[in-house]
Amino acid sequence: MSVTHRLTAPAPGWTADTDVVVVGSGVAGLTVALNVRRAGLRALVVTKAMLDDGSTRWAQGGVAAALGEGDTPEQHLTDTLVAGAGLCDEDSVRTLVTEGPDAVRRLIALGADFDRGEDGDVLLTREGGHHRNRIAHAGGDATGAEISRALVEAVRRDPDIELIEHALVLDLLTDAEGHAAGLTLHVMGEGQRDGVGAVRARAVVLATGGMGQVFSATTNPPVSTGDGVALALRAGAEVTDLEFVQFHPTVLWLGPEAEGQQPLVSEAVRGEGAHLVDADGVRFMVGQHELAELAPRDIVAKAITRRMQEHDTDHMYLDGRHFGAEMWQRRFPTILASCRAHGIDPVTEPIPIAPAAHHASGGVRTDNSGRTSVPGLYACGEVACTGVHGANRLASNSLLEGLVFAERIAADLAARHTAGELPERAVDTGAARAAHPVPLPAPEARAEIQRLMSRGTGVLRSAASMAATAEGLALIAGQTRAAVAEEKPADPRVETWEAANLLLVADALVTAAAQREETRGCHWREDFPERDDAHWRRHLITTLTASGGPVSTLEEP
């Protein structure tokens, strides 16, 4: 299938060649690169900022796996399926939970230093939705930073893994058969590779992370602008479950005007016994779910939002004062320092919190080997939809998903290489020239997109709220087309490419969310408050039309 849509950008001024190009340097991308190299294939890693600047290093809670005595993959599977609210792919979940423990052990063997008890065993804690202690953590609440450190060091030790930092991926390149043959990118810097270039490869792996920056308040870093999902849509790939965005219940509330990345207060704080309370000190999760504060995240986020509405306020509180100073310092040093930096001391006062966009359960649709609907294009990590999260991700399954499915992608590429199914690919330059150029919004469109999405497509949604969001997004698109028609287009640069990606993923998300007329998992419709298995226990598959707009189709039962 030929690419029919492409970002407006200059022609590539330089080229590079490799066997596998990996876009992203979080747990998923670096695991793919390391395992591809072990199979004897050349790997090139493209990352948007520095090698360790993605979402992985911000993960606090840990990685879930059945490592503890008495725990089993079957119990982990049950908890994951319950959290996924009927939309998990059970085969994918079984793959995750059965291959997960050994994947974590291999990560430890690579050098990741997890917290251990006096007996030397890895310490395990609980988070929302888990009925067992199965969350392995590092540095108390700095698990992602430790995993990132170990993987980055391993990658830097391998001289045959090529790195391109400060590079924004633009679009997929294909051969005459529609097979992925590389990608275009823009390097932000000076040197032999700067400006727009092209990487030619036998296969392309997207590990670009999430799209949290489509909302005003998010736990995601500024680089999480949905670049991978947008690229895949423009390349003709299927994406699915975009309506299921998980809002983390406990994000540090910094005031009504705060925008952008917000500090996370890990679910592990509740796992250790902190309570959610309102301004009067009343615990409001007791009686709402058997696990109270440790209910699945969608239930907790909705309960917080409802309580905020009832009290006409924009935040609630997380009370961990009973921990004492020593436990805060030992178990949650990162969160303690972050709170104190913002003038809040969890040792002596409750932490003001509010839900914020956290994790995209949906993404580029893949099979159990990470293959997308475009031949030669793979996806793993948050950019992908493997089917393990369903309608609501179980806490700390994301790092595990990145590990397990990255290894499976590398294994699939190695097998294809051995079978002679990964020949060199000649880029079809005619298809690239014939692709419809996507006009670029002005940079200031980013903030307006975020405000529209937070206002109409946040924790609580309705047909009216999403129609208003869709209307606002259409206005931005119309203004962008008008500027092009008047020969006053926005300049092709990082800010306008990111705005274009955000506009596309926002439009696709609203299209799917408006179509799903039920409440399920982290998709909560005020006008359709009940779950409807008869009609909606199926996935919405989103693609682009010939004109470049998203359309969502309900999969066949």
Coordinates of C-alpha atoms in Angstrom, one line a residue:
M1 CA 0.0 0.0 0.0
S2 CA 1.4 3.4 -1.0
V3 CA 1.6 6.2 1.5
T4 CA -1.0 8.7 0.5
H5 CA -0.4 11.4 3.1
R6 CA 2.8 13.0 4.1
L7 CA 3.9 16.0 6.3
T8 CA 4.9 19.1 4.3
A9 CA 8.7 19.0 4.6
P10 CA 11.8 19.7 2.5
A11 CA 13.3 16.9 0.5
P12 CA 15.8 14.8 2.4
G13 CA 19.3 16.2 2.2
W14 CA 21.1 13.2 3.5
T15 CA 20.6 9.4 3.8
A16 CA 21.7 6.6 6.1
D17 CA 21.4 2.8 5.7
T18 CA 20.7 0.1 8.3
D19 CA 18.8 -3.2 8.6
V20 CA 16.3 -2.2 11.3
V21 CA 15.5 1.4 12.3
V22 CA 14.0 1.8 15.7
V23 CA 12.2 5.1 16.5
G24 CA 12.2 5.7 20.3
S25 CA 14.6 5.1 23.1
G26 CA 12.4 4.0 26.0
V27 CA 12.2 0.5 27.4
A28 CA 10.6 -0.9 24.2
G29 CA 12.9 0.7 21.6
L30 CA 16.1 0.0 23.3
T31 CA 15.1 -3.6 24.1
V32 CA 14.4 -4.1 20.4
A33 CA 17.7 -2.6 19.4
L34 CA 19.7 -4.8 21.8
N35 CA 18.0 -8.0 20.7
V36 CA 18.2 -7.2 17.0
R37 CA 21.9 -6.8 17.4
R38 CA 22.2 -10.1 19.1
A39 CA 20.6 -11.6 16.0
G40 CA 23.3 -10.1 13.8
L41 CA 21.2 -7.4 12.3
R42 CA 22.4 -3.7 12.1
A43 CA 20.3 -1.4 14.2
L44 CA 19.9 2.4 14.2
V45 CA 18.0 4.1 17.0
V46 CA 16.3 7.5 16.3
T47 CA 15.2 9.4 19.4
K48 CA 13.5 12.8 19.6
A49 CA 15.6 14.2 22.4
M50 CA 18.5 12.6 24.3
L51 CA 18.7 8.8 24.6
D52 CA 17.2 8.8 28.1
D53 CA 14.5 11.6 27.7
G54 CA 11.5 9.5 26.9
S55 CA 8.5 8.4 29.1
T56 CA 10.3 5.3 30.6
R57 CA 12.4 7.3 32.9
W58 CA 9.4 9.0 34.4
A59 CA 7.8 5.7 35.5
Q60 CA 7.7 5.6 39.2
G61 CA 5.7 2.6 40.4
G62 CA 7.4 -0.3 38.9
V63 CA 7.0 -3.3 36.6
A64 CA 4.4 -5.9 37.2
A65 CA 5.3 -9.6 37.0
A66 CA 4.4 -12.8 38.9
L67 CA 7.8 -13.1 40.7
G68 CA 6.6 -13.5 44.3
E69 CA 5.9 -16.7 46.2
G70 CA 2.4 -17.9 45.7
D71 CA 1.8 -15.6 42.7
T72 CA 1.2 -17.1 39.2
P73 CA 0.9 -15.8 35.7
E74 CA -2.7 -17.0 35.8
Q75 CA -3.5 -14.7 38.7
H76 CA -1.8 -11.8 36.9
L77 CA -3.8 -12.7 33.8
T78 CA -7.1 -12.6 35.7
D79 CA -6.3 -9.1 37.2
T80 CA -5.4 -7.8 33.8
L81 CA -8.5 -9.1 32.1
V82 CA -10.7 -7.6 34.9
A83 CA -9.1 -4.2 34.5
G84 CA -9.4 -4.3 30.7
A85 CA -13.2 -4.4 31.0
G86 CA -13.9 -7.1 28.3
L87 CA -11.7 -5.7 25.6
C88 CA -8.3 -7.4 26.3
D89 CA -7.0 -9.9 23.8
E90 CA -6.6 -12.9 26.1
D91 CA -3.9 -14.5 24.0
S92 CA -1.8 -11.3 24.1
V93 CA -2.3 -11.1 27.9
R94 CA -1.3 -14.7 28.3
T95 CA 1.9 -13.9 26.4
L96 CA 2.5 -10.9 28.6
V97 CA 2.1 -12.6 31.9
T98 CA 3.9 -15.9 31.0
E99 CA 6.9 -14.4 29.3
G100 CA 7.0 -11.4 31.6
P101 CA 8.9 -12.9 34.6
D102 CA 11.8 -14.1 32.5
A103 CA 11.9 -10.8 30.6
V104 CA 12.3 -9.0 34.0
R105 CA 15.0 -11.5 35.0
R106 CA 16.9 -10.8 31.8
L107 CA 16.6 -7.0 32.5
I108 CA 18.1 -7.6 35.9
A109 CA 20.9 -9.7 34.3
L110 CA 21.5 -6.7 32.0
G111 CA 22.2 -4.5 35.0
A112 CA 18.9 -3.1 36.2
D113 CA 19.2 -2.8 40.0
F114 CA 15.8 -3.4 41.7
D115 CA 15.1 -2.9 45.4
R116 CA 15.7 -6.0 47.5
G117 CA 14.9 -7.1 51.0
E118 CA 17.3 -8.3 53.6
D119 CA 17.0 -11.8 52.2
G120 CA 18.2 -10.6 48.8
D121 CA 14.9 -11.2 47.0
V122 CA 13.4 -8.5 44.9
L123 CA 10.9 -6.4 46.9
L124 CA 7.3 -6.5 45.6
T125 CA 4.4 -4.1 46.3
R126 CA 0.8 -3.7 45.2
E127 CA -0.9 -1.2 43.0
G128 CA -4.5 -0.6 41.9
G129 CA -6.3 -3.7 40.4
H130 CA -3.7 -6.2 41.6
H131 CA -4.7 -8.8 44.2
R132 CA -1.1 -9.8 44.8
N133 CA 2.2 -8.0 45.6
R134 CA 3.8 -8.2 42.2
I135 CA 5.2 -4.7 41.5
A136 CA 9.1 -4.7 41.4
H137 CA 10.5 -1.3 41.9
A138 CA 13.9 0.4 42.0
G139 CA 15.2 3.4 43.9
G140 CA 12.0 3.4 45.9
D141 CA 9.9 5.3 43.3
A142 CA 12.5 5.7 40.5
T143 CA 12.0 2.4 38.6
G144 CA 11.8 3.9 35.1
A145 CA 15.0 5.9 35.7
E146 CA 16.8 2.8 36.7
I147 CA 15.5 0.7 33.8
S148 CA 16.4 3.5 31.4
R149 CA 19.9 3.8 32.9
A150 CA 20.6 0.1 32.5
L151 CA 19.3 -0.1 28.9
V152 CA 21.1 3.2 27.8
E153 CA 24.4 1.9 29.2
A154 CA 24.0 -1.4 27.4
V155 CA 23.2 0.3 24.1
R156 CA 26.1 2.7 24.5
R157 CA 28.4 -0.3 25.1
D158 CA 27.5 -1.7 21.7
P159 CA 29.5 0.2 19.0
D160 CA 27.3 -1.4 16.3
I161 CA 24.1 0.2 17.5
E162 CA 24.0 3.6 15.7
L163 CA 22.3 6.5 17.4
I164 CA 20.6 9.6 16.0
E165 CA 19.5 11.9 18.9
H166 CA 17.5 15.1 18.7
A167 CA 15.6 13.7 15.7
L168 CA 11.8 14.1 15.0
V169 CA 10.5 11.2 12.8
L170 CA 8.4 12.5 9.9
D171 CA 7.0 9.8 7.6
L172 CA 7.4 6.2 6.5
L173 CA 9.1 5.3 3.2
T174 CA 7.9 2.3 1.3
D175 CA 9.0 0.2 -1.7
A176 CA 7.0 -0.5 -4.8
E177 CA 5.2 -3.3 -3.0
G178 CA 4.1 -1.1 -0.1
H179 CA 6.6 -2.7 2.3
A180 CA 8.3 -0.4 4.8
A181 CA 11.7 0.7 3.4
G182 CA 12.7 3.4 5.9
L183 CA 11.6 6.8 7.1
T184 CA 12.2 10.5 6.8
L185 CA 13.3 12.5 9.9
H186 CA 14.5 15.9 10.9
V187 CA 17.6 16.2 13.0
M188 CA 17.7 19.3 15.3
G189 CA 21.4 20.2 15.3
E190 CA 24.4 20.9 13.3
G191 CA 26.8 18.3 11.8
Q192 CA 27.0 15.7 9.1
R193 CA 23.3 14.9 9.7
D194 CA 21.1 17.9 10.3
G195 CA 17.8 19.0 8.8
V196 CA 15.6 16.6 6.9
G197 CA 17.1 13.2 6.0
A198 CA 16.2 9.7 5.2
V199 CA 17.1 6.3 6.8
R200 CA 16.7 3.3 4.5
A201 CA 16.0 0.0 6.2
R202 CA 14.7 -3.5 5.8
A203 CA 12.2 -2.9 8.6
V204 CA 10.9 -0.1 10.8
V205 CA 10.0 -0.3 14.4
L206 CA 7.9 2.4 16.1
A207 CA 8.5 2.8 19.8
T208 CA 7.7 6.5 20.0
G209 CA 5.7 6.4 23.3
G210 CA 2.4 8.1 23.9
M211 CA 0.4 11.1 22.9
G212 CA -0.3 12.6 26.3
Q213 CA 0.5 16.1 25.1
V214 CA -2.8 16.2 23.3
F215 CA -4.2 17.2 26.7
S216 CA -3.5 20.3 28.7
A217 CA -2.5 18.4 31.9
T218 CA -0.5 15.2 31.5
T219 CA 2.2 13.1 33.1
N220 CA 3.9 12.7 29.7
P221 CA 7.0 14.6 28.8
P222 CA 6.8 17.4 26.2
V223 CA 8.1 15.0 23.5
S224 CA 4.9 12.8 23.7
T225 CA 3.1 14.4 20.8
G226 CA 1.7 11.2 19.1
D227 CA 4.3 11.2 16.4
G228 CA 4.2 7.4 15.9
V229 CA 0.4 7.1 15.7
A230 CA 0.2 10.0 13.3
L231 CA 3.0 8.5 11.1
A232 CA 1.2 5.2 11.1
L233 CA -2.1 6.7 10.1
R234 CA -0.6 8.7 7.3
A235 CA 1.1 5.5 6.1
G236 CA -2.2 3.7 5.9
A237 CA -1.9 1.6 9.1
E238 CA -4.8 0.7 11.3
V239 CA -5.0 2.1 14.8
T240 CA -7.4 1.0 17.5
D241 CA -8.8 1.7 20.9
L242 CA -7.7 5.4 20.8
E243 CA -10.8 6.4 22.9
F244 CA -9.3 4.5 25.9
V245 CA -6.9 7.1 27.4
Q246 CA -6.1 6.4 31.0
F247 CA -6.1 9.4 33.3
H248 CA -3.9 8.8 36.3
P249 CA -6.0 9.5 39.4
T250 CA -3.2 11.1 41.5
V251 CA -1.2 13.8 39.8
L252 CA 0.2 16.7 41.8
W253 CA -2.3 19.6 41.5
L254 CA -0.3 22.8 40.7
G255 CA -3.2 25.2 40.4
P256 CA -6.0 25.9 37.9
E257 CA -3.7 27.5 35.3
A258 CA -1.1 24.7 35.2
E259 CA -0.5 23.1 31.8
G260 CA 1.9 20.6 30.3
Q261 CA 3.7 17.9 32.1
Q262 CA 2.6 17.5 35.7
P263 CA 4.4 15.6 38.5
L264 CA 3.0 12.1 39.1
V265 CA 2.2 10.8 42.6
S266 CA 2.6 7.1 42.0
E267 CA -0.1 4.6 42.7
A268 CA 2.4 2.8 44.8
V269 CA 1.8 5.5 47.5
R270 CA -1.7 4.2 47.8
G271 CA -0.4 0.7 47.6
E272 CA 1.6 1.4 50.8
G273 CA -1.5 2.7 52.5
A274 CA -2.1 6.4 51.7
H275 CA -5.8 7.5 51.6
L276 CA -7.8 9.6 49.2
V277 CA -9.7 12.3 51.1
D278 CA -11.7 15.5 50.4
A279 CA -11.0 18.9 52.0
D280 CA -12.9 17.7 55.1
G281 CA -10.6 14.7 55.5
V282 CA -13.3 12.2 54.5
R283 CA -12.2 9.0 52.7
F284 CA -14.5 8.8 49.7
M285 CA -13.3 5.5 48.1
V286 CA -14.4 3.3 51.0
G287 CA -17.6 1.5 49.9
Q288 CA -17.2 2.3 46.2
H289 CA -15.1 -0.7 45.4
E290 CA -13.8 -3.8 47.3
L291 CA -10.2 -2.5 46.9
A292 CA -11.1 1.1 47.9
E293 CA -8.1 3.3 46.9
L294 CA -6.6 0.4 45.1
A295 CA -9.5 0.0 42.7
P296 CA -8.6 0.1 38.9
R297 CA -7.5 3.5 37.8
D298 CA -10.6 4.3 35.8
I299 CA -12.8 3.8 38.9
V300 CA -10.6 5.9 41.1
A301 CA -10.2 8.7 38.5
K302 CA -14.0 8.9 38.0
A303 CA -14.6 8.9 41.8
I304 CA -12.2 11.8 42.3
T305 CA -13.8 13.7 39.4
R306 CA -17.3 13.2 40.8
R307 CA -16.2 14.3 44.3
M308 CA -14.6 17.4 42.8
Q309 CA -17.9 18.2 41.0
E310 CA -19.9 17.6 44.2
H311 CA -17.6 20.0 46.2
D312 CA -17.2 22.5 43.3
T313 CA -13.5 22.2 43.5
D314 CA -10.7 21.3 41.1
H315 CA -8.7 18.9 43.3
M316 CA -8.8 16.3 46.1
Y317 CA -6.1 15.1 48.5
L318 CA -3.9 12.1 49.1
D319 CA -3.0 11.7 52.8
G320 CA 0.1 9.8 53.6
R321 CA 1.1 11.7 56.8
H322 CA 0.9 8.5 58.8
F323 CA 3.9 7.1 56.8
G324 CA 6.3 9.4 58.8
A325 CA 9.4 11.1 57.5
E326 CA 11.7 8.0 57.4
M327 CA 9.3 6.0 55.1
W328 CA 8.7 8.9 52.8
Q329 CA 12.4 9.4 52.4
R330 CA 13.2 5.7 51.9
R331 CA 10.3 4.5 49.8
F332 CA 9.3 7.7 47.9
P333 CA 12.3 10.0 47.7
T334 CA 11.5 11.3 44.2
I335 CA 7.9 12.1 45.0
L336 CA 8.9 13.7 48.3
A337 CA 11.4 15.9 46.6
S338 CA 9.0 16.8 43.8
C339 CA 6.2 17.8 46.3
R340 CA 8.6 19.9 48.4
A341 CA 9.9 21.6 45.3
H342 CA 6.3 22.8 44.8
G343 CA 5.9 23.9 48.5
I344 CA 4.1 20.8 49.8
D345 CA 5.4 18.5 52.5
P346 CA 3.7 15.1 52.4
V347 CA 5.1 14.4 55.9
T348 CA 3.0 17.1 57.5
E349 CA 0.1 17.8 55.1
P350 CA -2.1 16.0 52.5
I351 CA -1.0 16.2 48.9
P352 CA -3.4 18.1 46.5
I353 CA -4.1 15.9 43.5
A354 CA -6.3 15.7 40.4
P355 CA -6.5 13.3 37.5
A356 CA -4.4 14.0 34.4
A357 CA -3.8 12.2 31.1
H358 CA -1.4 9.4 31.6
H359 CA -1.3 6.4 29.3
A360 CA -2.9 5.6 25.9
S361 CA -4.3 2.0 26.0
G362 CA -4.8 2.2 22.3
G363 CA -2.4 2.8 19.4
V364 CA -1.1 1.3 16.3
R365 CA -2.8 -2.1 15.9
T366 CA -0.4 -5.1 16.1
D367 CA -0.4 -8.8 16.2
N368 CA 1.4 -10.9 18.8
S369 CA 4.7 -10.4 17.0
G370 CA 4.4 -6.6 16.9
R371 CA 3.5 -6.5 13.2
T372 CA 1.2 -3.7 12.0
S373 CA -1.2 -3.8 9.0
V374 CA 1.6 -2.2 6.9
P375 CA 4.2 -4.9 5.9
G376 CA 7.6 -4.3 7.5
L377 CA 6.3 -1.8 10.0
Y378 CA 6.3 -2.9 13.6
A379 CA 5.2 -1.1 16.8
C380 CA 5.7 -1.8 20.5
G381 CA 5.3 0.1 23.8
E382 CA 2.8 2.8 24.3
V383 CA 2.5 3.7 20.6
A384 CA 1.2 0.2 20.0
C385 CA -2.1 -1.6 20.7
T386 CA -1.1 -5.2 21.4
G387 CA -4.5 -6.0 23.0
V388 CA -3.1 -6.5 26.5
H389 CA -4.6 -3.3 28.1
G390 CA -8.2 -3.5 26.6
A391 CA -10.3 -0.6 27.8
N392 CA -8.1 0.2 30.8
R393 CA -4.4 -0.6 31.5
L394 CA -3.7 -2.5 34.7
A395 CA -1.1 -0.6 36.8
S396 CA 2.6 -1.3 36.0
N397 CA 1.8 -3.5 33.0
S398 CA 3.2 -0.9 30.6
L399 CA 6.9 -1.4 31.3
L400 CA 6.4 -5.2 31.1
E401 CA 4.5 -4.8 27.8
G402 CA 7.5 -2.9 26.4
L403 CA 9.9 -5.6 27.4
V404 CA 7.9 -8.6 26.3
F405 CA 6.7 -7.4 22.9
A406 CA 10.1 -5.8 22.1
E407 CA 11.7 -9.1 22.5
R408 CA 9.0 -10.7 20.4
I409 CA 9.6 -8.2 17.6
A410 CA 13.3 -8.8 17.6
A411 CA 12.6 -12.6 17.5
D412 CA 10.3 -12.2 14.5
L413 CA 12.9 -10.0 12.7
A414 CA 15.6 -12.5 13.4
A415 CA 13.5 -15.4 12.1
R416 CA 12.6 -13.4 9.0
H417 CA 16.2 -12.6 8.4
T418 CA 17.2 -16.3 8.7
A419 CA 14.5 -17.2 6.3
G420 CA 15.6 -14.7 3.8
E421 CA 12.5 -12.6 4.2
L422 CA 14.3 -9.3 5.0
P423 CA 15.9 -8.3 1.7
E424 CA 17.2 -4.7 1.1
R425 CA 14.3 -2.4 0.0
A426 CA 14.4 0.2 -2.7
V427 CA 12.4 3.3 -1.8
D428 CA 9.6 4.0 -4.2
T429 CA 10.4 7.7 -4.8
G430 CA 7.4 8.0 -7.1
A431 CA 5.0 7.1 -4.3
A432 CA 6.7 9.7 -2.0
R433 CA 6.3 12.4 -4.6
A434 CA 2.7 11.5 -5.2
A435 CA 1.7 11.6 -1.6
H436 CA -0.8 14.2 -0.5
P437 CA 1.1 16.9 1.5
V438 CA -0.5 17.5 5.0
P439 CA -0.7 21.3 5.7
L440 CA 1.0 22.4 8.9
P441 CA -0.9 24.3 11.6
A442 CA 0.7 27.4 13.2
P443 CA 2.7 26.5 16.4
E444 CA 0.1 28.2 18.7
A445 CA -2.5 25.6 17.6
R446 CA -0.9 23.1 20.0
A447 CA -2.2 25.0 23.1
E448 CA -5.7 25.3 21.6
I449 CA -5.8 21.6 20.7
Q450 CA -4.9 20.8 24.3
R451 CA -7.5 23.0 25.8
L452 CA -10.2 21.7 23.4
M453 CA -9.3 18.0 24.3
S454 CA -9.2 18.6 28.0
R455 CA -12.5 20.5 28.1
G456 CA -14.5 18.0 25.9
T457 CA -12.7 14.6 25.9
G458 CA -11.3 14.2 29.3
V459 CA -12.2 11.9 32.2
L460 CA -16.0 12.5 31.7
R461 CA -17.4 12.8 28.1
S462 CA -20.7 13.4 26.3
A463 CA -21.9 13.7 22.8
A464 CA -22.2 17.5 23.3
S465 CA -18.8 18.0 24.8
M466 CA -17.1 16.0 22.1
A467 CA -19.1 17.7 19.3
A468 CA -17.7 21.0 20.6
T469 CA -14.2 19.6 20.6
A470 CA -14.6 18.3 17.0
E471 CA -15.9 21.7 15.9
G472 CA -12.9 23.4 17.4
L473 CA -10.5 21.0 15.8
A474 CA -12.2 21.5 12.5
L475 CA -11.8 25.2 12.8
I476 CA -8.1 24.8 13.3
A477 CA -7.9 22.6 10.3
G478 CA -9.9 25.1 8.2
Q479 CA -7.6 28.0 9.3
T480 CA -4.6 25.9 8.3
R481 CA -6.0 25.1 4.8
A482 CA -7.0 28.8 4.4
A483 CA -3.4 29.9 5.2
V484 CA -2.1 27.5 2.5
A485 CA -4.6 28.7 0.0
E486 CA -3.6 32.3 0.7
E487 CA 0.1 31.3 0.2
K488 CA 0.8 32.0 3.9
P489 CA 1.5 28.5 5.1
A490 CA 3.3 27.8 8.4
D491 CA 7.0 27.1 8.0
P492 CA 8.0 23.4 8.1
R493 CA 9.7 23.0 11.5
V494 CA 9.5 20.9 14.6
E495 CA 6.8 23.0 16.2
T496 CA 4.5 22.9 13.2
W497 CA 5.1 19.2 12.5
E498 CA 4.3 18.4 16.2
A499 CA 1.1 20.6 15.9
A500 CA 0.1 18.6 12.8
N501 CA 0.6 15.3 14.6
L502 CA -1.4 16.5 17.6
L503 CA -4.2 17.7 15.4
L504 CA -4.4 14.4 13.6
V505 CA -4.3 12.2 16.8
A506 CA -6.8 14.5 18.5
D507 CA -9.2 14.2 15.6
A508 CA -8.8 10.4 15.5
L509 CA -9.3 10.1 19.2
V510 CA -12.5 12.2 19.2
T511 CA -13.8 10.4 16.2
A512 CA -13.6 7.0 18.0
A513 CA -14.7 8.3 21.4
A514 CA -17.8 10.0 19.9
Q515 CA -18.7 6.8 18.1
R516 CA -18.5 4.5 21.2
E517 CA -21.9 5.1 22.9
E518 CA -21.3 3.4 26.1
T519 CA -19.1 3.6 29.3
R520 CA -16.3 1.0 29.4
G521 CA -13.0 1.1 31.3
C522 CA -11.4 4.5 31.1
H523 CA -14.0 5.7 28.5
W524 CA -16.8 7.3 30.5
R525 CA -19.8 8.7 28.8
E526 CA -22.1 10.8 30.9
D527 CA -24.9 10.4 28.4
F528 CA -24.3 6.6 28.1
P529 CA -23.4 5.6 31.7
E530 CA -23.8 1.8 31.2
R531 CA -21.5 -0.8 29.7
D532 CA -23.1 -2.3 26.7
D533 CA -21.5 -5.7 25.8
A534 CA -24.2 -6.6 23.3
H535 CA -23.2 -3.8 20.9
W536 CA -19.8 -2.6 22.1
R537 CA -17.7 -5.5 23.2
R538 CA -15.7 -4.9 20.1
H539 CA -12.8 -2.7 18.9
L540 CA -13.0 0.5 16.8
I541 CA -10.5 0.5 14.0
T542 CA -9.4 3.9 12.8
T543 CA -7.8 4.7 9.4
L544 CA -7.5 7.8 7.2
T545 CA -9.8 8.4 4.3
A546 CA -8.5 9.6 0.9
S547 CA -9.0 13.2 2.0
G548 CA -6.9 12.7 5.1
G549 CA -9.7 12.6 7.7
P550 CA -10.0 9.8 10.3
V551 CA -12.8 7.3 10.1
S552 CA -13.6 4.6 12.8
T553 CA -15.1 1.2 11.9
L554 CA -16.5 -1.3 14.4
E555 CA -14.7 -4.6 13.9
E556 CA -16.8 -7.6 13.0
P557 CA -18.1 -9.7 15.9

